Coordinates of C-alpha atoms in Angstrom, one line a residue:
M130 CA 28.9 223.9 33.6
L131 CA 28.3 223.3 37.3
I132 CA 31.9 222.0 39.0
K133 CA 31.2 219.4 42.1
R134 CA 33.4 221.1 45.4
P135 CA 34.8 218.1 47.2
S136 CA 32.8 216.8 50.4
K137 CA 34.3 217.9 54.2
Y138 CA 36.3 214.3 54.4
Q139 CA 37.4 214.6 51.4
L140 CA 39.4 217.5 52.1
Y141 CA 40.4 216.6 54.9
L142 CA 41.4 213.1 53.6
F143 CA 43.7 215.0 50.8
M144 CA 45.1 217.2 53.6
M145 CA 46.2 214.4 55.6
L146 CA 47.5 212.7 52.4
C147 CA 49.6 215.7 52.0
V148 CA 50.9 215.5 56.1
V149 CA 51.4 211.8 55.6
L150 CA 53.7 212.6 52.7
S151 CA 55.8 215.1 54.7
L152 CA 55.5 213.4 57.3
G153 CA 58.0 210.8 55.4
V154 CA 59.9 213.3 54.0
S155 CA 60.6 214.9 57.5
F156 CA 61.0 211.3 59.0
F157 CA 63.9 210.9 56.0
V158 CA 65.5 214.2 56.3
V159 CA 65.6 212.8 60.6
V160 CA 67.9 209.9 59.6
Y161 CA 69.8 211.6 57.4
N162 CA 70.4 214.1 59.6
Q163 CA 71.3 211.0 62.2
A164 CA 73.2 209.4 60.7
K165 CA 75.3 212.8 59.6
Y166 CA 75.8 213.5 63.2
R167 CA 76.7 209.9 63.9
E168 CA 79.5 210.2 61.0
A169 CA 80.7 213.2 62.1
V170 CA 81.1 212.0 65.8
E171 CA 82.7 208.7 64.4
S172 CA 85.2 210.9 62.4
R173 CA 86.1 212.6 65.4
E174 CA 86.4 210.1 67.4
L175 CA 88.7 208.3 64.4
S176 CA 90.8 210.7 63.9
L177 CA 91.7 211.5 67.0
K178 CA 91.8 207.7 67.6
L179 CA 94.8 207.4 65.0
T180 CA 96.6 210.0 66.5
E181 CA 96.6 208.4 70.2
E182 CA 98.1 205.9 67.4
L183 CA 101.0 207.8 66.4
R184 CA 101.7 209.0 69.8
Q185 CA 101.6 205.6 71.6
S186 CA 103.5 204.1 69.0
S187 CA 106.8 206.6 69.8
S188 CA 106.2 205.8 73.4
D189 CA 105.9 201.8 72.7
L190 CA 109.3 202.1 70.5
A191 CA 110.8 203.6 73.0
R192 CA 109.6 201.4 76.2
L193 CA 110.4 198.2 73.9
V194 CA 113.8 199.3 73.1
R195 CA 115.0 200.1 76.4
T196 CA 113.3 196.6 77.2
Y197 CA 115.5 194.8 74.8
V198 CA 118.7 196.8 75.4
I199 CA 118.3 195.8 79.2
T200 CA 116.7 192.2 78.9
G201 CA 118.2 191.4 75.6
K202 CA 114.9 188.9 74.8
Q203 CA 114.1 188.9 71.2
I204 CA 110.6 188.9 71.2
Y205 CA 110.8 192.7 72.1
K206 CA 112.9 193.6 69.4
D207 CA 110.3 191.8 67.2
Q208 CA 107.7 193.8 68.5
F209 CA 109.6 196.9 68.2
H210 CA 110.3 195.9 64.4
A211 CA 106.1 194.9 64.3
I212 CA 105.3 198.5 65.5
V213 CA 107.6 200.1 62.8
D214 CA 105.8 197.4 59.9
I215 CA 101.8 198.5 60.8
R216 CA 102.5 202.7 61.3
E217 CA 104.5 202.2 57.4
G218 CA 101.9 200.2 56.3
R219 CA 104.3 197.2 55.6
R220 CA 102.0 194.7 57.8
A221 CA 98.6 194.3 58.9
R222 CA 96.9 195.7 62.9
P223 CA 96.4 192.7 65.0
K224 CA 93.0 191.6 65.7
N225 CA 92.2 194.1 68.6
Y226 CA 94.7 196.1 68.5
S227 CA 94.5 199.2 70.3
S228 CA 96.8 201.8 72.5
A229 CA 97.5 199.0 75.4
Y230 CA 97.8 196.2 73.0
W231 CA 101.9 195.9 72.8
E232 CA 101.9 196.6 77.0
H233 CA 98.9 193.2 76.9
N234 CA 101.3 191.0 75.3
A235 CA 104.5 192.6 77.2
F236 CA 105.2 188.4 77.9
A237 CA 103.8 186.7 74.5
T238 CA 105.0 183.8 74.5
S239 CA 107.5 182.7 71.4
D240 CA 104.5 181.5 69.2
W241 CA 105.0 185.2 67.5
A242 CA 103.0 184.2 65.0
E243 CA 100.0 183.4 67.1
V244 CA 100.2 186.8 69.6
T245 CA 100.1 188.7 66.3
E246 CA 97.5 187.6 64.1
S247 CA 96.2 189.8 61.6
T248 CA 93.4 190.7 60.4
G249 CA 92.8 193.0 57.0
D250 CA 95.2 194.3 54.6
A251 CA 98.2 196.3 55.0
I252 CA 97.8 200.2 55.9
P253 CA 99.7 203.0 56.6
L254 CA 98.8 205.1 59.5
F255 CA 98.9 208.1 57.6
E256 CA 96.4 206.6 54.4
L257 CA 94.3 205.5 57.6
M258 CA 94.2 209.1 59.2
R259 CA 93.4 210.8 55.2
R260 CA 90.4 208.1 54.9
A261 CA 89.1 209.5 58.4
G262 CA 89.2 212.9 57.0
V263 CA 91.9 214.0 58.9
T264 CA 92.7 216.9 56.8
Q265 CA 96.1 218.2 55.1
E266 CA 96.7 221.2 57.4
E267 CA 96.7 218.6 60.1
L268 CA 98.5 216.1 58.4
E269 CA 101.3 217.9 57.7
N270 CA 101.5 219.0 61.2
L271 CA 101.8 215.2 62.4
K272 CA 103.9 214.5 59.9
K273 CA 106.8 216.6 61.4
S274 CA 106.1 214.7 65.3
K275 CA 106.5 211.4 62.6
N276 CA 109.3 212.4 60.9
T277 CA 111.2 213.0 64.2
S278 CA 110.2 209.8 65.5
D279 CA 111.9 208.1 62.4
K280 CA 114.8 209.9 63.3
L281 CA 114.8 208.2 66.8
V282 CA 113.8 205.1 65.4
I283 CA 117.5 205.0 63.4
L284 CA 119.0 206.0 67.0
E285 CA 117.2 203.2 68.6
N286 CA 118.2 200.2 66.0
Q287 CA 121.6 202.0 66.6
A288 CA 120.7 201.3 70.5
M289 CA 119.9 198.1 69.7
S290 CA 123.0 197.0 66.9
L291 CA 125.7 198.4 69.6
V292 CA 124.6 195.8 72.5
E293 CA 124.4 193.0 69.8
E294 CA 127.9 193.3 68.8
D295 CA 129.6 191.4 71.4
V296 CA 127.7 187.6 73.1
P297 CA 127.3 188.2 76.1
V298 CA 126.6 191.5 75.7
D299 CA 129.2 194.1 77.0
P300 CA 128.2 196.1 80.0
N301 CA 129.8 199.4 78.9
K302 CA 127.9 199.0 75.7
K303 CA 124.9 198.5 77.1
L304 CA 125.0 201.5 79.4
K305 CA 125.8 203.3 76.3
A306 CA 122.5 202.6 74.7
L307 CA 120.7 203.1 77.2
T308 CA 122.1 206.5 77.8
M309 CA 121.3 206.9 74.2
L310 CA 117.8 206.1 74.5
A311 CA 118.1 209.0 77.9
D312 CA 120.1 211.8 76.9
D313 CA 119.0 215.4 76.1
N314 CA 118.7 215.0 72.4
F315 CA 116.7 212.2 72.3
I316 CA 114.1 213.5 75.5
Y317 CA 113.9 217.1 73.2
S318 CA 113.4 214.6 70.0
K319 CA 110.3 213.0 72.6
A320 CA 108.9 216.3 73.4
K321 CA 109.2 217.5 70.1
I322 CA 107.3 214.8 68.6
M323 CA 104.6 215.5 71.7
N324 CA 103.4 218.8 71.5
N325 CA 103.2 218.5 67.4
I326 CA 100.6 215.9 68.0
I327 CA 98.8 217.8 70.8
K328 CA 98.5 220.7 68.7
T329 CA 97.4 218.8 65.9
E330 CA 94.5 216.9 68.5
Q331 CA 93.2 220.8 69.5
M332 CA 92.9 221.2 65.6
I333 CA 90.9 218.3 65.0
M334 CA 88.9 218.5 68.2
A335 CA 88.2 222.4 66.8
R336 CA 87.4 221.2 63.4
T337 CA 85.0 217.8 64.3
G338 CA 83.7 219.8 67.5
A339 CA 82.3 222.3 64.6
E340 CA 80.7 220.0 62.3
V341 CA 79.1 218.1 65.0
Q342 CA 77.7 221.2 66.5
R343 CA 76.5 221.5 62.5
A344 CA 75.3 218.0 62.0
N345 CA 73.5 218.2 66.1
Y346 CA 71.5 221.1 65.4
R347 CA 70.3 220.0 61.5
L348 CA 69.1 217.3 63.9
Q349 CA 67.3 218.7 66.2
T350 CA 65.6 221.3 63.4
A351 CA 63.9 218.1 61.5
T352 CA 62.7 216.6 64.6
I353 CA 61.1 219.6 65.8
V354 CA 59.3 219.9 62.4
L355 CA 58.7 216.4 62.5
F356 CA 56.9 216.6 65.8
L357 CA 55.0 219.8 64.0
L358 CA 53.8 217.6 61.6
V359 CA 52.5 214.7 63.8
G360 CA 50.3 216.9 65.9
V361 CA 48.9 218.7 62.5
L362 CA 47.9 215.2 61.7
I363 CA 46.4 214.1 64.9
W364 CA 44.6 217.6 64.3
L365 CA 43.3 216.2 61.4
I366 CA 42.7 212.5 62.5
T367 CA 39.8 214.4 64.7
R368 CA 38.3 216.4 61.5
L369 CA 38.1 213.3 59.5
G370 CA 36.4 211.3 62.3
R371 CA 33.9 213.6 62.4
A372 CA 33.2 213.7 58.8
L373 CA 33.7 210.2 58.7
N374 CA 30.6 210.0 61.4
D375 CA 28.3 211.9 59.1
I376 CA 29.1 208.9 56.5
I377 CA 28.7 205.7 58.5
G378 CA 25.6 206.7 60.2
C379 CA 26.4 206.7 63.9
S380 CA 29.6 207.0 65.7
I381 CA 32.9 204.9 65.5
Y382 CA 32.0 202.9 68.6
E383 CA 28.5 201.9 68.0
L384 CA 29.8 200.8 64.2
E385 CA 32.8 198.7 65.9
N386 CA 29.8 197.4 68.4
T387 CA 27.2 196.3 65.6
I388 CA 30.7 194.7 63.7
T389 CA 31.6 192.8 66.6
Q390 CA 27.9 191.5 66.9
L391 CA 27.9 190.0 63.6
G392 CA 30.8 188.5 63.8
N393 CA 29.6 187.1 67.2
G394 CA 27.4 185.6 64.8
D395 CA 24.6 187.1 66.6
F396 CA 22.0 188.0 63.7
L397 CA 18.7 187.9 64.9
T398 CA 18.9 191.1 66.9
P399 CA 18.1 193.7 65.0
I400 CA 20.0 197.0 64.1
A401 CA 18.1 200.5 64.9
V402 CA 18.4 202.4 62.0
E403 CA 17.2 205.9 61.5
P404 CA 15.3 207.1 58.1
K405 CA 17.8 209.6 57.5
N406 CA 20.6 207.3 57.4
S407 CA 18.9 203.9 55.3
E408 CA 21.7 204.6 52.7
S409 CA 25.3 205.1 55.2
V410 CA 27.3 202.5 55.8
L411 CA 24.8 201.4 59.2
G412 CA 21.9 201.1 56.8
W413 CA 23.9 198.4 54.4
L414 CA 25.1 196.3 57.8
Y415 CA 21.2 196.2 58.7
S416 CA 20.6 194.8 54.5
S417 CA 23.8 192.5 55.2
Q418 CA 22.5 191.2 58.8
R419 CA 19.5 189.9 57.4
R420 CA 20.9 188.4 54.4
L421 CA 23.2 186.4 56.9
A422 CA 21.0 185.2 58.7
E423 CA 19.4 183.1 56.5
L424 CA 22.9 181.7 55.6
N425 CA 24.1 181.3 59.2
L426 CA 23.0 177.7 59.7
S427 CA 23.7 176.1 56.6
H428 CA 27.4 178.0 56.7
F429 CA 27.4 176.6 60.9
K430 CA 26.9 173.0 59.8
A431 CA 29.4 173.1 56.9
I432 CA 31.8 174.6 59.4
I433 CA 31.8 171.6 62.0
E434 CA 31.9 169.1 59.0
S435 CA 34.8 170.5 57.5
S436 CA 37.1 171.4 60.4
D437 CA 40.2 169.0 61.0
D438 CA 39.6 169.3 64.8
A439 CA 37.1 166.7 66.3
I440 CA 33.7 168.8 67.3
I441 CA 31.8 166.5 69.5
S442 CA 28.5 166.8 71.8
K443 CA 27.7 164.5 74.3
N444 CA 24.2 164.3 76.8
I445 CA 24.6 164.6 80.3
H446 CA 25.8 161.2 81.0
G447 CA 28.2 161.0 78.4
I448 CA 26.4 159.5 75.7
V449 CA 27.4 161.1 71.8
A450 CA 24.8 162.5 70.0
S451 CA 27.3 164.0 66.9
W452 CA 30.5 163.0 65.1
N453 CA 32.1 165.1 63.1
S454 CA 34.9 164.1 60.2
G455 CA 37.5 165.9 61.7
A456 CA 37.0 163.1 64.4
E457 CA 36.6 160.2 62.6
K458 CA 40.4 161.3 61.3
I459 CA 41.5 161.7 64.5
F460 CA 40.0 158.8 66.6
G461 CA 39.2 156.0 63.9
F462 CA 35.8 155.8 64.3
S463 CA 32.8 156.8 62.2
A464 CA 30.5 158.7 63.5
D465 CA 28.0 155.6 62.8
E466 CA 30.3 153.3 65.7
M467 CA 29.9 156.5 68.0
I468 CA 26.1 158.4 68.2
G469 CA 24.5 156.7 70.7
Q470 CA 27.9 155.1 72.5
P471 CA 29.6 155.9 75.7
L472 CA 32.4 159.1 75.2
I473 CA 34.3 156.5 77.6
K474 CA 34.9 154.0 74.4
I475 CA 37.7 156.5 73.5
I476 CA 39.3 157.1 76.6
H477 CA 42.4 154.9 78.3
P478 CA 41.7 152.8 81.5
K479 CA 44.4 154.8 83.3
R480 CA 42.5 158.0 82.6
N481 CA 38.6 157.0 83.5
Y482 CA 38.9 159.9 85.7
E483 CA 39.2 162.3 83.9
E484 CA 35.3 161.7 82.1
T485 CA 33.9 161.6 85.8
E486 CA 35.4 164.7 86.9
I487 CA 34.2 166.5 83.6
L488 CA 30.8 164.9 83.6
K489 CA 30.5 166.7 87.6
K490 CA 31.8 170.1 86.6
L491 CA 29.8 170.4 83.7
A492 CA 26.4 169.0 85.3
Q493 CA 27.3 172.6 87.8
G494 CA 27.3 174.6 84.4
E495 CA 31.0 174.7 84.6
K496 CA 33.1 174.6 81.1
V497 CA 36.3 172.9 81.5
E498 CA 39.3 175.0 79.9
H499 CA 41.7 173.7 78.4
F500 CA 43.9 170.9 79.0
E501 CA 45.7 168.2 77.7
T502 CA 45.3 164.2 77.6
Q503 CA 45.4 161.4 75.9
R504 CA 42.9 159.3 74.2
L505 CA 42.7 156.2 72.6
H506 CA 42.4 155.8 68.6
K507 CA 40.6 152.7 67.2
D508 CA 43.6 150.9 66.4
G509 CA 44.6 151.0 69.8
H510 CA 47.7 153.9 70.0
L511 CA 47.1 156.9 72.4
V512 CA 46.6 160.1 70.8
D513 CA 48.1 163.9 72.1
V514 CA 45.0 165.7 71.9
S515 CA 44.6 169.4 73.2
V516 CA 40.7 169.7 74.7
T517 CA 38.1 172.3 75.7
I518 CA 34.5 171.5 76.8
S519 CA 31.3 174.1 77.2
P520 CA 28.3 172.8 78.8
I521 CA 25.2 173.1 76.3
Y522 CA 21.5 174.7 77.7
D523 CA 18.0 174.2 76.9
H524 CA 15.7 177.5 76.7
K525 CA 15.4 176.8 80.3
G526 CA 19.0 177.2 81.3
T527 CA 19.4 173.5 82.2
V528 CA 22.7 172.1 81.1
I529 CA 21.6 169.1 78.6
G530 CA 24.8 168.1 77.5
A531 CA 28.1 169.4 76.2
S532 CA 29.9 170.2 73.0
K533 CA 34.0 169.1 73.0
I534 CA 36.1 170.0 70.9
A535 CA 39.2 168.1 70.5
R536 CA 42.9 168.9 68.6
D537 CA 45.5 166.3 67.1
I538 CA 48.9 167.6 68.6
S539 CA 50.6 164.5 67.9
K540 CA 53.5 166.2 66.1
S541 CA 53.9 168.9 68.7
K542 CA 54.0 166.8 71.4
A543 CA 56.6 164.6 69.5
A544 CA 58.3 167.9 68.6
E545 CA 58.6 168.8 71.9
A546 CA 60.1 165.1 72.8
Q547 CA 63.0 165.8 70.3
I548 CA 63.8 169.6 71.5
Q549 CA 64.1 168.3 74.6
K550 CA 66.3 165.4 73.3
L551 CA 68.4 168.0 71.9
A552 CA 68.9 170.2 74.9
F553 CA 70.2 167.5 77.3
Y554 CA 71.5 164.5 75.3
D555 CA 75.0 164.5 73.1
Q556 CA 73.6 163.9 69.5
L557 CA 76.6 161.6 68.5
T558 CA 75.9 159.0 71.8
G559 CA 72.4 159.6 72.9
L560 CA 73.9 160.0 76.7
A561 CA 73.5 162.4 78.6
N562 CA 75.2 165.7 78.1
R563 CA 76.9 168.2 80.2
I564 CA 73.7 170.2 81.0
L565 CA 71.8 167.4 82.0
L566 CA 75.2 165.9 83.7
Q567 CA 75.0 169.3 86.3
D568 CA 71.8 169.3 87.0
R569 CA 71.8 165.4 88.1
L570 CA 74.8 166.1 90.1
K571 CA 73.4 168.5 92.1
T572 CA 70.3 166.5 92.7
M573 CA 72.4 163.6 93.9
L574 CA 74.7 165.7 96.5
L575 CA 71.4 167.4 97.7
S576 CA 69.8 163.7 98.4
S577 CA 73.4 162.5 99.6
S578 CA 73.4 165.3 101.7
R579 CA 70.2 165.2 103.4
T580 CA 70.1 160.6 103.5
N581 CA 73.8 160.9 104.7
T582 CA 74.7 158.3 102.0
K583 CA 77.5 158.2 99.2
F584 CA 77.8 158.4 95.1
A585 CA 80.5 158.4 92.9
V586 CA 81.9 160.5 90.7
M587 CA 84.3 159.1 87.8
F588 CA 86.1 160.7 85.1
L589 CA 87.2 158.4 82.6
D590 CA 89.2 159.0 79.3
L591 CA 89.7 157.3 76.5
D592 CA 94.2 156.1 75.9
N593 CA 95.6 157.4 72.2
F594 CA 91.6 158.4 71.3
K595 CA 93.6 161.4 69.0
L596 CA 95.8 158.7 67.2
L597 CA 92.7 156.5 65.7
N598 CA 91.4 159.6 64.7
D599 CA 94.4 160.8 63.1
T600 CA 95.1 157.5 61.1
K601 CA 91.7 156.3 60.4
G602 CA 89.4 159.6 60.8
H603 CA 86.6 160.7 62.9
D604 CA 84.4 158.5 61.3
A605 CA 86.4 156.3 63.0
G606 CA 86.5 157.9 65.6
D607 CA 83.0 158.0 66.5
T608 CA 82.1 155.0 65.9
L609 CA 84.0 153.8 68.5
L610 CA 82.7 156.8 71.1
K611 CA 79.3 155.5 70.1
E612 CA 80.6 151.5 70.7
V613 CA 82.6 152.7 74.4
A614 CA 78.7 154.3 75.3
N615 CA 76.8 151.5 74.9
R616 CA 79.3 149.4 76.5
L617 CA 79.2 152.1 79.5
N618 CA 75.6 152.0 79.5
A619 CA 75.1 147.9 79.5
I620 CA 77.1 148.4 83.0
V621 CA 75.9 150.9 85.0
R622 CA 72.6 150.4 86.9
E623 CA 69.3 152.5 86.0
S624 CA 70.0 154.5 89.3
D625 CA 73.3 155.1 87.6
T626 CA 74.1 158.0 85.4
V627 CA 76.8 158.1 81.6
A628 CA 77.4 161.4 80.3
R629 CA 79.8 162.2 77.4
F630 CA 81.9 165.5 78.8
G631 CA 83.2 166.2 75.8
G632 CA 85.8 164.8 72.9
D633 CA 86.6 161.4 74.4
E634 CA 86.0 162.1 77.9
F635 CA 82.9 160.7 79.7
V636 CA 81.5 160.8 83.5
I637 CA 79.7 158.4 85.5
L638 CA 77.6 158.9 88.2
F639 CA 77.0 156.0 90.2
S640 CA 74.8 156.1 93.0
G641 CA 76.0 154.0 96.6
P642 CA 75.8 150.8 97.7
S643 CA 72.3 149.8 99.1
H644 CA 73.7 148.8 102.2
P645 CA 76.7 150.5 104.5
V646 CA 80.1 149.7 103.2
E647 CA 83.2 150.4 104.2
G648 CA 86.3 152.1 101.6
S649 CA 86.3 151.8 98.0
C650 CA 85.7 148.2 97.3
W651 CA 82.8 148.8 95.7
L652 CA 83.4 151.3 93.1
T653 CA 87.4 149.7 92.5
T654 CA 84.9 146.5 91.4
I655 CA 82.7 148.6 89.4
A656 CA 85.7 149.9 87.7
N657 CA 88.0 147.0 86.9
K658 CA 84.6 145.7 85.3
I659 CA 84.8 149.0 83.2
I660 CA 88.5 148.8 82.3
E661 CA 87.6 145.1 81.0
E662 CA 84.9 146.1 78.7
I663 CA 86.4 149.0 77.3
G664 CA 89.2 147.1 76.5
K665 CA 87.7 144.4 75.0
P666 CA 88.5 144.4 70.7
Y667 CA 86.3 147.2 68.8
D668 CA 85.2 145.9 64.8
I669 CA 85.4 149.5 63.0
S670 CA 85.0 150.1 59.2
G671 CA 86.1 146.4 58.6
F672 CA 89.6 146.0 61.0
T673 CA 89.9 145.1 64.8
H674 CA 90.9 147.9 67.2
H675 CA 92.0 147.9 70.4
C676 CA 91.8 150.6 73.1
S677 CA 91.9 151.2 76.7
A678 CA 90.7 153.7 79.1
S679 CA 92.3 155.8 82.7
L680 CA 89.9 156.5 85.2
G681 CA 89.6 158.8 87.6
A682 CA 87.0 158.8 90.9
V683 CA 86.4 161.1 94.0
I684 CA 83.5 159.6 96.9
F685 CA 81.2 161.5 98.3
E686 CA 81.0 161.0 102.1
N687 CA 78.9 163.9 103.4
Q688 CA 82.0 166.1 102.7
Q689 CA 82.4 170.0 102.4
C690 CA 82.3 170.8 98.1
S691 CA 80.4 171.5 95.6
A692 CA 79.2 169.8 92.0
S693 CA 82.1 171.6 90.7
D694 CA 84.7 170.6 92.7
L695 CA 83.5 167.1 92.5
L696 CA 84.7 166.8 88.7
K697 CA 87.7 168.4 88.7
Q698 CA 88.8 166.2 92.0
A699 CA 87.5 163.2 89.2
D700 CA 89.6 165.1 86.9
Y701 CA 92.4 165.4 88.8
A702 CA 92.4 161.5 89.6
M703 CA 92.1 160.6 86.2
Y704 CA 95.4 162.6 84.8
Q705 CA 96.9 160.5 88.0
A706 CA 95.8 157.3 86.0
K707 CA 97.8 158.8 83.1
Q708 CA 100.6 159.1 84.6
S709 CA 100.1 155.7 86.5
G710 CA 100.8 154.2 83.4
K711 CA 97.2 154.3 81.8
N712 CA 94.8 151.5 81.5
C713 CA 93.8 151.9 85.4
M714 CA 91.6 154.0 87.7
R715 CA 92.9 156.2 90.6
L716 CA 90.9 157.7 93.3
Y717 CA 90.8 161.1 94.8
K718 CA 92.6 161.3 98.6
L719 CA 91.1 164.6 100.2
Y720 CA 95.0 164.4 101.2
Q721 CA 95.8 165.1 97.6
I722 CA 94.0 168.6 98.0

């Protein structure tokens, strides 16, 4: 019985499969060794960090107890005990805990709960070291430092107790306590603590350095093997390509061009196939080309009719020649209603110029690239469409008409408008948000600087708004904010801007008077109107609510300042109104700077 030998293509394919599998294994090994390398580096860094924490805690304890003895401030004693409790696992570590944490919080407020907000579980320092991979020998060495440190903690507690015996503090006892914290015994103990820690750090560096080096060596070896396998795979791909060329009957490049030709709908240009390649892939494509050419025309018509896009043809004078079902759906006119009619029937009078320009370009044989516009629906509303128009030629190359593809983009346009609203307007009140406010303020600043005209920035804050939220709930507060926004919009002109700055704060930009006016009387008149409107009763969920507002304003008269400066000045003036009894307006003056 004869056994059929595998072809070169099959042999290369099998070899490539083996190499790919090997690549997968090698890649896994590289990833694994990368992870082990990172683990070794992280273990070293964490071990050294925890060792440093032991050293730093001893230094912080000495610094805090001396500060407490000198100043008598309770916060230093609290921090002292917090360090001991954290080290012993009786208290969880604060957020962002580091070696500089206690120095950073040396002037923390009395609100100790806020400063020492903790995260995670309370775990003793030595347990963390054990989890980080610190060896037993290293731990024993560190325990010597901790034991000495614990003895100093007892001494430091005695020093604090000594100064607490008398109120006010006895200067002699304070001096004695400070002497206890700086005598030879104290300094010797500190040096003993540091010596053991330094020795342990050297042991950790030596141990973890070797681990990191081994992990790095394994990673480099795995990477080299991976690159070697990639080289073998490239060689096999080259050999496989040659074997594949024999199967397909031509080069890959020629096959690609042939498939592209068929994909572009060219079923008329014959495919050249040599007799020896009649059973190849190229020969099969030749047979397929002939069958596809027969189906092409019927498929083309079906595609046009089934398209959701409007596919329309017209002659050189703009008279509709064809109108598919997609056009019927988008514009509402049937084919019977549009064929033979001018395409201008679906163009809004304000856009008639577009059709004139399009016909001019088509007459010159130019393609009208993708553009967005609006067209009329049968019921009269405008439809947002994306349009591409190409000329149609006769057999002599003369332009005889155009094909037009229009896609309904109404939904995407609506989505863009919604995104615009979300980006620049407050979702609760519908007013401009901070981003739009800053943009319009900068625009007004530039315009007024060029034209030497005035404008005003007004900061408005509702008085006692928090009381409404606390007593009636946030829904009542939201209702009030929306009603205030409506009243403000009703007062200002279209050229003005009302924005919600945040919470119950609003900012209003007023264009200056159209004719020259001295002083601020024009702004005072508007402010009084606002105070009057805001002060009118509100009907909120069945109950009557009374509200007032404090207003602060600044008038821009071409002084040197930025948009941010104007907002700060208006805000400052508003707080002046608050301090003056609320429900009034105060104007910022330059002498207040």
